[in-house]
Short mmCIF file of C-alpha atoms in Angstrom, two decimals:
data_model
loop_
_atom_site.label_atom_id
_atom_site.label_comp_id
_atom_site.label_asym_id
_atom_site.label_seq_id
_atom_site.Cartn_x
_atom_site.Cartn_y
_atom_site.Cartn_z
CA UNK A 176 11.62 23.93 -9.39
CA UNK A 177 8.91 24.06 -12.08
CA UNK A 178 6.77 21.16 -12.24
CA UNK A 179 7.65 20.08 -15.80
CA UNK A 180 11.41 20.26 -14.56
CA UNK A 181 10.57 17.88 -12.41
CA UNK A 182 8.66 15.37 -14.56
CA UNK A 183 11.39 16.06 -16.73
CA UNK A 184 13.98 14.60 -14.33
CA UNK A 185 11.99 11.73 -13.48
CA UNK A 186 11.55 11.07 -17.31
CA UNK A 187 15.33 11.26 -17.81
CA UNK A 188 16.48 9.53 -14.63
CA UNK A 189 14.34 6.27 -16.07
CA UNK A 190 15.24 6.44 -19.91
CA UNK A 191 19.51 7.62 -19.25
CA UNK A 192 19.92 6.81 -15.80
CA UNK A 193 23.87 6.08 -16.29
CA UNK A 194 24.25 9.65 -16.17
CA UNK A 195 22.50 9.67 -12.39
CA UNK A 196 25.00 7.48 -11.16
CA UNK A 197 27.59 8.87 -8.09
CA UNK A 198 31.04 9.28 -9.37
CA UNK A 199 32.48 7.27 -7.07
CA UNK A 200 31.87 3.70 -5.25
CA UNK A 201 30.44 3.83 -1.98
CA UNK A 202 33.73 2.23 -0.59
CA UNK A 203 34.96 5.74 -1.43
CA UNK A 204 32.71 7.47 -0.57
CA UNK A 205 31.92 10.06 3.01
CA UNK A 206 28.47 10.10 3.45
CA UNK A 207 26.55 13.35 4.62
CA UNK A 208 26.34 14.15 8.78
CA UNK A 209 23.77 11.64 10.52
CA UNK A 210 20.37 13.64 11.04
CA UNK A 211 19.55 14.26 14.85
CA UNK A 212 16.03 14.22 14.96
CA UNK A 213 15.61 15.84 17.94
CA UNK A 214 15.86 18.80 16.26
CA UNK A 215 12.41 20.00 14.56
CA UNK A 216 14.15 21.22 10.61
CA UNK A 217 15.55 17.28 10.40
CA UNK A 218 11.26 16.18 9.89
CA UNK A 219 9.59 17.44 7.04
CA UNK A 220 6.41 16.99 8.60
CA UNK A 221 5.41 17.98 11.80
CA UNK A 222 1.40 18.05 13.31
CA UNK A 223 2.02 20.97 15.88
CA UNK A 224 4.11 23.19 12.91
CA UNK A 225 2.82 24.88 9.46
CA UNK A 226 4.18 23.05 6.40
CA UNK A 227 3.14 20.91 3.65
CA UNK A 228 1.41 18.25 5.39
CA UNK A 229 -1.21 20.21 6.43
CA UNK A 230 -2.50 20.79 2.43
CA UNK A 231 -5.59 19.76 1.22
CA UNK A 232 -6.97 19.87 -2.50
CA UNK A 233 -7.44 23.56 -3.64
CA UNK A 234 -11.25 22.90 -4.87
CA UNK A 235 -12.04 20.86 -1.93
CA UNK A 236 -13.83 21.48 1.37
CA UNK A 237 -11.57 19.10 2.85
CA UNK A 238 -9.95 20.26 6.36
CA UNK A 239 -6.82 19.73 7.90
CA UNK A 240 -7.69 18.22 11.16
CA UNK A 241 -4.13 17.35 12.90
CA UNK A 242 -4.93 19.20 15.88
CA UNK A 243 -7.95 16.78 17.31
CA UNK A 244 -6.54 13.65 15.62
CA UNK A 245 -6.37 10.68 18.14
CA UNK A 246 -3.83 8.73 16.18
CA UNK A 247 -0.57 9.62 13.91
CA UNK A 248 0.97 8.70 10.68
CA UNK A 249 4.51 8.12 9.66
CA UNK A 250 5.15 8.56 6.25
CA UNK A 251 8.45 7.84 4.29
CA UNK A 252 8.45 9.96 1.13
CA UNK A 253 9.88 8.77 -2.20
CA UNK A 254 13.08 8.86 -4.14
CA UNK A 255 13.54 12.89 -5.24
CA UNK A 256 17.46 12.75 -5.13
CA UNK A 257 18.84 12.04 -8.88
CA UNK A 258 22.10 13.54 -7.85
CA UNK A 259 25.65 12.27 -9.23
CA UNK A 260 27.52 14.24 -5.94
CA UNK A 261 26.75 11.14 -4.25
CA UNK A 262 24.93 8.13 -3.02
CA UNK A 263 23.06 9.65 -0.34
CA UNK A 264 21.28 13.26 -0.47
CA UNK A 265 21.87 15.76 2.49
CA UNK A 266 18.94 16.18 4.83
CA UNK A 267 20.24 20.01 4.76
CA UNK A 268 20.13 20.36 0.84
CA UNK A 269 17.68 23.14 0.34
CA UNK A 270 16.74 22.72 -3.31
CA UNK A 271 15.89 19.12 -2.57
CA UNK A 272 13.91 19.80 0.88
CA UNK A 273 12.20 22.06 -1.62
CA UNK A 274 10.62 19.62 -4.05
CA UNK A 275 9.94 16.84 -1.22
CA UNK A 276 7.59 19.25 0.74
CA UNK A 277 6.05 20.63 -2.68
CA UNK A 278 5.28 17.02 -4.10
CA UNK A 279 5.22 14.37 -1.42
CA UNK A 280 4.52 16.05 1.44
CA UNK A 281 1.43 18.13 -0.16
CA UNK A 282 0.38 15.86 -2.78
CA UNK A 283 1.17 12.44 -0.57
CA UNK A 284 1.29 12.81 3.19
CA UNK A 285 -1.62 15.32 3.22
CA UNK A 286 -3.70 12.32 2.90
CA UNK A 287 -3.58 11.47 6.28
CA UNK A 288 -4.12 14.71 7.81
CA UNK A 289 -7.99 14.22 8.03
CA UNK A 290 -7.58 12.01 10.78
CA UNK A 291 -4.03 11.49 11.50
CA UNK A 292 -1.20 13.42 13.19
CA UNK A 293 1.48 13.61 10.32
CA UNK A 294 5.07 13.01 11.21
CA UNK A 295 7.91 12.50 8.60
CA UNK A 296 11.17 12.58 8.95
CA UNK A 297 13.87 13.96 6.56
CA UNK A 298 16.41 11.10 5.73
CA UNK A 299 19.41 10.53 4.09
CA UNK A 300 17.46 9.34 0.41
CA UNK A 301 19.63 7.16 -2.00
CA UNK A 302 19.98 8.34 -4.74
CA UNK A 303 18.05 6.99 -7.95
CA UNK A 304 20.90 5.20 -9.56
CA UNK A 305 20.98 2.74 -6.06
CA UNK A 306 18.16 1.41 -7.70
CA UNK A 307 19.68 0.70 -11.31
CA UNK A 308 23.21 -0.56 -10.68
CA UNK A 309 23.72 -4.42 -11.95
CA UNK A 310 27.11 -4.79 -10.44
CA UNK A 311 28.57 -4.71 -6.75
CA UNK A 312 26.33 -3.78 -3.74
CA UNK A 313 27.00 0.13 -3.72
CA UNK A 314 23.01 0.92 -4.46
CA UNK A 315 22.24 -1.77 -1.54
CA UNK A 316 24.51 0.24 0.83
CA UNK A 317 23.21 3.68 -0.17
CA UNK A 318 19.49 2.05 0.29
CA UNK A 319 20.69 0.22 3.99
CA UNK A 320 22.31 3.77 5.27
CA UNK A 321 18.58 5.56 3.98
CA UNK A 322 17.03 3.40 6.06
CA UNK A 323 18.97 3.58 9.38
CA UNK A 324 18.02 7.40 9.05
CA UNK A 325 14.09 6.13 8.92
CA UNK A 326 14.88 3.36 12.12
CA UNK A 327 16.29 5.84 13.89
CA UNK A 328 13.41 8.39 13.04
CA UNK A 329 10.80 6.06 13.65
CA UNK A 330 12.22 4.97 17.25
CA UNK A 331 12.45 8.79 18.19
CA UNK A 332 8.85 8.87 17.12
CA UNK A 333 8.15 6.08 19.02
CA UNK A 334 9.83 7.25 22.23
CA UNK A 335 9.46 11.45 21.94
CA UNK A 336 6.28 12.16 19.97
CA UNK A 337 3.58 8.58 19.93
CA UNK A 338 2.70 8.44 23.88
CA UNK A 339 1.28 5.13 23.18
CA UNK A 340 -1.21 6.18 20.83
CA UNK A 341 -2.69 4.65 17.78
CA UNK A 342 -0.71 4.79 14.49
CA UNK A 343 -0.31 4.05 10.63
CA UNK A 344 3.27 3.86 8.87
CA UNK A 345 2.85 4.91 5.32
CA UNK A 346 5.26 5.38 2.77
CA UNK A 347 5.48 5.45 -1.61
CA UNK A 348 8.78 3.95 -3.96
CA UNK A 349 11.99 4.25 -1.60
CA UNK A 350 9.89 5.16 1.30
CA UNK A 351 7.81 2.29 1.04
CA UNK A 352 10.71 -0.23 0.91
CA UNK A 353 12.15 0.96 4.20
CA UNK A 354 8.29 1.06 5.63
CA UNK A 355 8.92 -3.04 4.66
CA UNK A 356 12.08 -3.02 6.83
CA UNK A 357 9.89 -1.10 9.78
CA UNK A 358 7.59 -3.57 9.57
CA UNK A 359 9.50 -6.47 9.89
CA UNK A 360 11.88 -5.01 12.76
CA UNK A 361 9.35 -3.00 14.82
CA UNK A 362 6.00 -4.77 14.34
CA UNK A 363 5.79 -8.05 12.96
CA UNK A 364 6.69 -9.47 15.79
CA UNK A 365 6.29 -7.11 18.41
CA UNK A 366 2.67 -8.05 19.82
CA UNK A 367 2.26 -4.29 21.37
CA UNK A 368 3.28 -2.43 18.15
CA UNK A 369 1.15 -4.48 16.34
CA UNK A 370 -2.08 -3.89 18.52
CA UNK A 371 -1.25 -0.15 18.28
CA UNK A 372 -1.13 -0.52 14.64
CA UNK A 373 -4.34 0.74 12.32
CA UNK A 374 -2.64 -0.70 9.17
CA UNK A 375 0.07 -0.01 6.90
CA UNK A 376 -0.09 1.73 3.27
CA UNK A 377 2.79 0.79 1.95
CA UNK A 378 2.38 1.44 -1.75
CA UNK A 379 4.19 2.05 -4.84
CA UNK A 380 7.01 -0.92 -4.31
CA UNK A 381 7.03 -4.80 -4.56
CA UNK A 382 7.23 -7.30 -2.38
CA UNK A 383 6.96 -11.22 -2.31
CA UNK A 384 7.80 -11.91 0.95
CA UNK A 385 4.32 -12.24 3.47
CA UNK A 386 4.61 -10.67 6.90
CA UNK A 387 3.56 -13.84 9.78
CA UNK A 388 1.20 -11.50 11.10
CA UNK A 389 0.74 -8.70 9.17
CA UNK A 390 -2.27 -10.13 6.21
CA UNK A 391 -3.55 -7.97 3.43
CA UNK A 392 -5.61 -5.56 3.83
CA UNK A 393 -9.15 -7.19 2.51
CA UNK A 394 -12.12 -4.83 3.06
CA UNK A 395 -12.27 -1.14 3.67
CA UNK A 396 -12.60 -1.23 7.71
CA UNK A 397 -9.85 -4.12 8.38
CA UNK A 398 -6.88 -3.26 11.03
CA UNK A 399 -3.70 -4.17 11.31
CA UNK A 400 -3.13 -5.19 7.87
CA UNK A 401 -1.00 -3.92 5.09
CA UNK A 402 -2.14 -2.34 1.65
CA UNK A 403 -0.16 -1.93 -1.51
CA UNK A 404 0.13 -1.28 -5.17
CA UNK A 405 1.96 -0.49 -8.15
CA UNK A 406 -0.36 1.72 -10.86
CA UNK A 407 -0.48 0.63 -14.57
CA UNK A 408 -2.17 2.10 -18.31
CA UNK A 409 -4.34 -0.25 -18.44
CA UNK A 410 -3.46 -3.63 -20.25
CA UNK A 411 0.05 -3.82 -19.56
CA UNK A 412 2.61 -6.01 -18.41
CA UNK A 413 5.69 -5.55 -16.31
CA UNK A 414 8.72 -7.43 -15.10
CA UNK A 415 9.89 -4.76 -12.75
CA UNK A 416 11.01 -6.27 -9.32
CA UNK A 417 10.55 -2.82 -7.40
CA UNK A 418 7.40 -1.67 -9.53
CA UNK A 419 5.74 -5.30 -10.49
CA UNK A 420 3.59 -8.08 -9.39
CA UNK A 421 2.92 -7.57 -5.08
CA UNK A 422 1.15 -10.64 -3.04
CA UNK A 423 -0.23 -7.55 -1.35
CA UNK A 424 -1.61 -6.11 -4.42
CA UNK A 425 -5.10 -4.08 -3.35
CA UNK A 426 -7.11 -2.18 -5.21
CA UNK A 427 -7.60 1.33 -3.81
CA UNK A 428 -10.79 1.73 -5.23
CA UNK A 429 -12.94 -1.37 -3.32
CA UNK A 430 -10.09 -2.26 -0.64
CA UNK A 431 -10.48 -5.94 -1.61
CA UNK A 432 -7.43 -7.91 -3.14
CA UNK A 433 -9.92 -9.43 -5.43
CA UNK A 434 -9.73 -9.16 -9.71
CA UNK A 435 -12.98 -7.27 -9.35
CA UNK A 436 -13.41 -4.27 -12.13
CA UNK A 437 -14.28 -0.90 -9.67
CA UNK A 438 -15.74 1.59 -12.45
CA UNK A 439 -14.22 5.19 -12.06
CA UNK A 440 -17.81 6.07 -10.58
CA UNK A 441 -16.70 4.52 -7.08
CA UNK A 442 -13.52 6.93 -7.34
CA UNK A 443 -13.81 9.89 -4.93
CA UNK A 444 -11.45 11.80 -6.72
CA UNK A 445 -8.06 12.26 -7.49
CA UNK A 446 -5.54 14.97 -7.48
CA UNK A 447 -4.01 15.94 -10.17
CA UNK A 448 -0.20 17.41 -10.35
CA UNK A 449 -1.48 21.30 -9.58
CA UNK A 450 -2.99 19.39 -6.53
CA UNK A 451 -6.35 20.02 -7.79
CA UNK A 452 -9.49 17.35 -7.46
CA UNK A 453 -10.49 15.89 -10.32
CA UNK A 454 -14.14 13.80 -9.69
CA UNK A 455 -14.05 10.08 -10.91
CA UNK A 456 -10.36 10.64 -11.66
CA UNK A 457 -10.20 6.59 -13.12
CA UNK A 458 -11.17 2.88 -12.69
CA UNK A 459 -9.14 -0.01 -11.01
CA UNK A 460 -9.00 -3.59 -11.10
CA UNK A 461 -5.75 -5.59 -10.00
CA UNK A 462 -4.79 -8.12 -12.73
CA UNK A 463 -1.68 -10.28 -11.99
CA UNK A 464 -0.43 -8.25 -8.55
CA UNK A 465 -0.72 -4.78 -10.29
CA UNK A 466 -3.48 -2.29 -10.65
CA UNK A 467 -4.81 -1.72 -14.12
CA UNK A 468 -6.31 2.40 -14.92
CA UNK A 469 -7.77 3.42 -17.95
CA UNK A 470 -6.00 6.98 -18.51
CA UNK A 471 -8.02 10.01 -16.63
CA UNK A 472 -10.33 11.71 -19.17
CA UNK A 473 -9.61 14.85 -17.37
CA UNK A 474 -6.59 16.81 -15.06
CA UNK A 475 -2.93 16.38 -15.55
CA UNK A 476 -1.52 13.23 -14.17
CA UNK A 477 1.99 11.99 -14.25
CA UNK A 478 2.88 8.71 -16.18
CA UNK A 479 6.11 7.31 -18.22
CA UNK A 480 4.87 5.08 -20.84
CA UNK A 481 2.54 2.35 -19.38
CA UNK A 482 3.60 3.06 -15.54
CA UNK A 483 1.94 5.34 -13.28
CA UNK A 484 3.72 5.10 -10.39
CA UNK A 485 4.66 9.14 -9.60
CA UNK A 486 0.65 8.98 -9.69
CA UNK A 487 -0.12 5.87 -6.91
CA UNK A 488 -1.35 7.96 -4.57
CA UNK A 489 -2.55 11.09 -6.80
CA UNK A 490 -5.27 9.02 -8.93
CA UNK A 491 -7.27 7.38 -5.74
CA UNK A 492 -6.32 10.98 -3.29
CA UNK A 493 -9.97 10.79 -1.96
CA UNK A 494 -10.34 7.42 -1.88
CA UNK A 495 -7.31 6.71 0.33
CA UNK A 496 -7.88 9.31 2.46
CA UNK A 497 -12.03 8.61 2.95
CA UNK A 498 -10.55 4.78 3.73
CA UNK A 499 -7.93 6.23 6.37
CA UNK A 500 -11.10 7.91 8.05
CA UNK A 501 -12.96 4.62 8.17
CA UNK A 502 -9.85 2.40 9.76
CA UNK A 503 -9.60 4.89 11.98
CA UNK A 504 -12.99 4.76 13.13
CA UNK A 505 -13.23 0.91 13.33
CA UNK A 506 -9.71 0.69 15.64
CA UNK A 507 -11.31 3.62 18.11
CA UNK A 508 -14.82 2.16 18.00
CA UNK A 509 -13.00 -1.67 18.76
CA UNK A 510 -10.67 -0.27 21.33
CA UNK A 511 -13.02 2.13 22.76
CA UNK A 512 -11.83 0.34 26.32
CA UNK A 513 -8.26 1.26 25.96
CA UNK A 514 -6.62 4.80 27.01
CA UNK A 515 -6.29 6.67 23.64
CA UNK A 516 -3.97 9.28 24.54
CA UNK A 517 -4.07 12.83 22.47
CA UNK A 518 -0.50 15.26 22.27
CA UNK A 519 -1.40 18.23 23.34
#
């Protein structure tokens, strides 16, 4: 699929998204086969297997450094399914594997692979209309039976790939709101998970409900903490529930939940949608739980209207993944005692 096909469909899945919803209820409806993760095509990111993960920016000297990494991600990629066959995509649908590795794998997930092992499973997605419906729960259900997919991915991880290493649970949109649910089942209070855990990026999706003992994420180095945002033109408002005001609003430029204006000089560089870096890509400064950008002077970055949220991770690529380096650091340098265990 062309790029501008798939703007395209994001464009049209916001402005007419009647026509994305499933023809049927979800009462009525047979959902695709359960994934078995054991088997290596059901993750769309793998650190010991070629694919999309291991991109980095094509004018970069960035490396892909999975194979000395001494801790993993797992990373929940977005909503790509605007389907009307049903309420949940098939983790066999080749079209749609197609754009997830091309956009959120390469242009997402590569983030980590600096210093992380990547994992990230293929799941049954909801589609975008689960997100939309006013009446009866039939987006809920589509969103609760996407996330048992990522529970029982993440406990595989957990049990077949982690060893008891060091690890950071990432996600963006629909990935992100079942990296919420992870959090609160696995980790929040789960003193071992926790201790294992560098921090959480959880970003591009809302939430007012604070963790017990997961905080914010309030300098660059922190661990254990959680960091989100939602990306806005700057000066504008939203009501949004899923794209709006987050207690755990940081901005990606200074790593500090303060209203503090970061100038686009402090930006790394982002990457814009041919996955290419663009130097001082834009400025940041959260104002009432969302991030505020003045619009990139240069490269080709995705936005409807006011919102940048296809571009949460694209506008701050170097920043995020220079910050991942630095967490990562601080938990081995702090836990330099402990048995940090590398897959071979």
């Amino acid at each position: 699929m062309k790029k501008s096909n798939y703007i395209f469909l994001v464009v049209i899945g916001i402005t007419l998204s009647s026509c994305f919803k499933p023809f049927h209820q979800f009462s009525h409806y047979t959902p695709p086969p359960k994934p078995n993760y054991d088997v290596d095509k059901n993750w769309a990111a793998l650190p010991d297997r070629k694919d999309s993960a291991d991109a980095v920016p094509l004018n970069s000297t960035e490396k892909d450094n999975q194979s000395s990494a001494k801790v993993d991600v797992f990373y929940i990629y977005p909503t790509l399914n605007f389907s009307q066959a049903g309420w949940n995509a098939k983790v066999d649908d080749k079209k749609l594997n197609k754009r997830v590795d091309k956009y959120p794998i390469r242009m997402q997930a590569s983030v980590f692979n600096g210093s992380c092992k990547v994992y990230s499973p293929r799941y049954r997605q909801a589609t975008f209309a689960s997100f939309l419906v006013k009446k009866g729960d039939d987006g809920k259900l589509a969103l609760d039976l996407a996330y048992q997919d990522v529970k029982a991915a993440f406990d595989y991880y957990l049990k077949n790939y982690n060893h008891g290493r060091p690890f950071i649970i990432a996600g963006h949109s629909q990935g992100s709101r079942h990296a919420y649910r992870l959090l609160n089942e696995f980790i929040n209070k789960n003193d071992t998970l926790r201790k294992k855990m560098i921090a959480a990026y959880v970003i591009g999706f809302s939430t007012n409900e604070k963790f017990s003992a997961i905080p914010s994420c309030d300098s660059a180095s922190q661990n254990g903490c959680l960091i989100s945002w939602n990306t806005y033109k700057w000066g504008a408002t939203t009501e949004n529930k899923y794209l709006g005001q987050n207690i755990y609003c940081t901005n990606p430029l200074s790593w500090k939940c303060d209203t503090t204006y970061i100038s686009s000089t402090k930006n790394l560089g982002g990457v814009d949608r041919d996955f290419k870096l663009i130097p001082n890509a834009c400025d940041a400064q959260v104002v009432n739980g969302i991030v505020w950008v003045h619009k990139p002077k240069q490269g080709r970055f995705v936005k409807f209207m006011k919102n940048y949220h296809i571009s949460d991770y694209s506008l701050f690529y170097m920043n995020i993944r220079e910050n991942v380096a630095t967490r990562v650091k601080e938990y081995l340098k702090i836990n330099s005692g402990d048995q940090v265990q590398s897959r071979n």
